[in-house]
């Protein structure tokens, strides 16, 4: 497996992974050509040194993605945080250790950026994901809120 920052050419595979689950199926559009909003979002992410849209490749195929953001802050004595979002592993590859290896990679990237913690949010309905994150050592320590605009 190879973990790396995503290229623009990877975008169609990333969107397909995002759309391939029960939540993504209702909010993503993997049809080609990709919606221009995806291209604009990728350009903004790619231009920001505190953003890392990443993919996992195996045998030339993209089998997983995650978005890692490095966030500066004043709390915790001015420490940085690694924020992991949009985690998806291809259904065909689940249960093979891909997700755990990808998280180890993201955690190491966060350490290298002097982050004091790694955090994530996950939809309340993703019970399998909750068990997975807890197996990795994440604790459900906070309640998150969102306001849809």
XYZ file of C-alpha atoms in Angstrom:
149
model
C 0.000 0.000 0.000
C 1.114 3.516 -0.744
C -0.273 6.517 1.163
C 0.167 9.901 -0.470
C -1.289 13.330 -1.055
C -3.970 13.260 -3.750
C -3.501 14.644 -7.242
C -6.208 16.285 -9.319
C -6.304 13.120 -11.457
C -7.375 11.160 -8.346
C -10.452 13.293 -7.790
C -12.937 11.102 -9.671
C -11.854 8.089 -7.587
C -12.111 10.061 -4.343
C -15.622 11.285 -5.158
C -16.648 7.744 -6.103
C -15.458 6.524 -2.680
C -17.354 9.337 -0.941
C -20.523 8.497 -2.875
C -20.298 4.749 -2.245
C -21.945 4.639 1.167
C -25.386 5.260 2.632
C -24.724 8.895 3.541
C -22.594 9.837 0.552
C -25.126 8.349 -1.844
C -27.554 11.125 -0.897
C -25.130 14.041 -0.977
C -22.387 13.306 -3.526
C -22.446 13.179 -7.327
C -19.809 10.937 -8.879
C -21.071 11.356 -12.440
C -18.573 12.510 -15.045
C -17.608 15.141 -15.773
C -17.319 16.027 -12.113
C -19.262 19.029 -10.866
C -17.133 22.193 -10.980
C -17.598 22.618 -7.208
C -15.430 19.530 -6.662
C -12.686 20.988 -8.842
C -12.807 24.323 -6.991
C -12.713 22.597 -3.608
C -9.766 20.459 -4.678
C -7.874 23.538 -5.887
C -8.406 25.277 -2.529
C -7.349 22.197 -0.562
C -4.306 21.614 -2.757
C -3.150 25.230 -2.385
C -3.314 25.191 1.442
C -0.258 23.812 3.241
C -2.458 22.909 6.237
C -4.623 20.579 4.159
C -3.794 17.063 3.070
C -6.333 15.254 0.935
C -4.812 11.789 0.883
C -5.324 8.515 -0.929
C -4.232 4.952 -0.407
C -3.129 3.096 -3.523
C -2.690 -0.624 -3.929
C -1.689 -2.247 -7.213
C -2.320 1.064 -8.996
C -5.903 1.431 -7.707
C -7.119 4.002 -5.200
C -8.750 2.018 -2.409
C -9.144 4.627 0.345
C -9.177 8.348 1.048
C -9.124 10.708 3.989
C -8.800 14.446 4.497
C -6.309 15.591 7.137
C -6.335 19.225 8.245
C -3.731 20.803 10.513
C -5.394 23.359 12.801
C -3.486 25.905 14.891
C -5.071 26.930 18.164
C -4.585 28.852 21.364
C -6.045 26.224 23.685
C -3.757 23.498 25.019
C -0.973 26.085 25.231
C -1.112 27.018 21.572
C -1.024 23.484 20.245
C -1.916 22.247 16.794
C -4.500 19.552 16.051
C -4.804 17.066 13.256
C -8.436 16.844 12.097
C -9.358 13.727 10.097
C -12.506 13.796 7.961
C -14.047 12.136 4.914
C -12.578 8.708 5.648
C -13.576 6.045 3.165
C -12.191 2.593 2.393
C -13.422 0.728 -0.654
C -16.047 -1.810 0.367
C -14.012 -4.565 -1.307
C -11.012 -3.760 0.931
C -12.674 -3.379 4.319
C -11.490 -5.727 7.035
C -7.990 -5.979 5.520
C -6.269 -3.442 7.782
C -6.269 -0.648 5.183
C -8.074 1.837 7.420
C -5.868 1.143 10.451
C -2.696 1.528 8.379
C -4.021 4.743 6.823
C -4.766 6.158 10.278
C -1.269 5.268 11.491
C 0.045 7.236 8.493
C -2.235 10.226 9.307
C -1.247 10.141 12.979
C 2.438 10.123 12.055
C 1.878 13.070 9.703
C 0.185 14.888 12.606
C 3.107 14.129 14.922
C 5.523 15.414 12.289
C 3.553 18.694 12.249
C 3.823 18.915 16.080
C 0.124 18.328 16.683
C -0.775 17.529 20.284
C -3.826 15.490 19.321
C -5.709 13.990 16.414
C -9.466 14.399 16.338
C -12.331 13.477 14.056
C -16.067 13.668 13.748
C -18.277 10.863 12.584
C -21.970 10.636 11.878
C -23.958 9.194 14.778
C -25.371 6.477 12.494
C -21.940 5.026 11.595
C -21.768 2.408 14.343
C -19.142 0.291 12.562
C -16.949 3.384 12.191
C -17.371 4.188 15.900
C -16.120 0.725 16.867
C -13.223 1.072 14.414
C -12.125 4.455 15.810
C -12.339 3.201 19.379
C -10.194 0.161 18.451
C -7.582 2.671 17.229
C -7.633 4.409 20.622
C -9.922 7.355 19.855
C -12.291 8.286 22.667
C -15.818 9.661 22.168
C -15.015 12.647 24.389
C -17.177 15.416 22.911
C -20.553 16.053 21.345
C -20.394 17.796 17.982
C -22.942 20.121 16.441
C -23.422 21.264 12.879
C -25.533 23.987 11.343
C -26.419 23.321 7.730
C -26.210 26.478 5.613
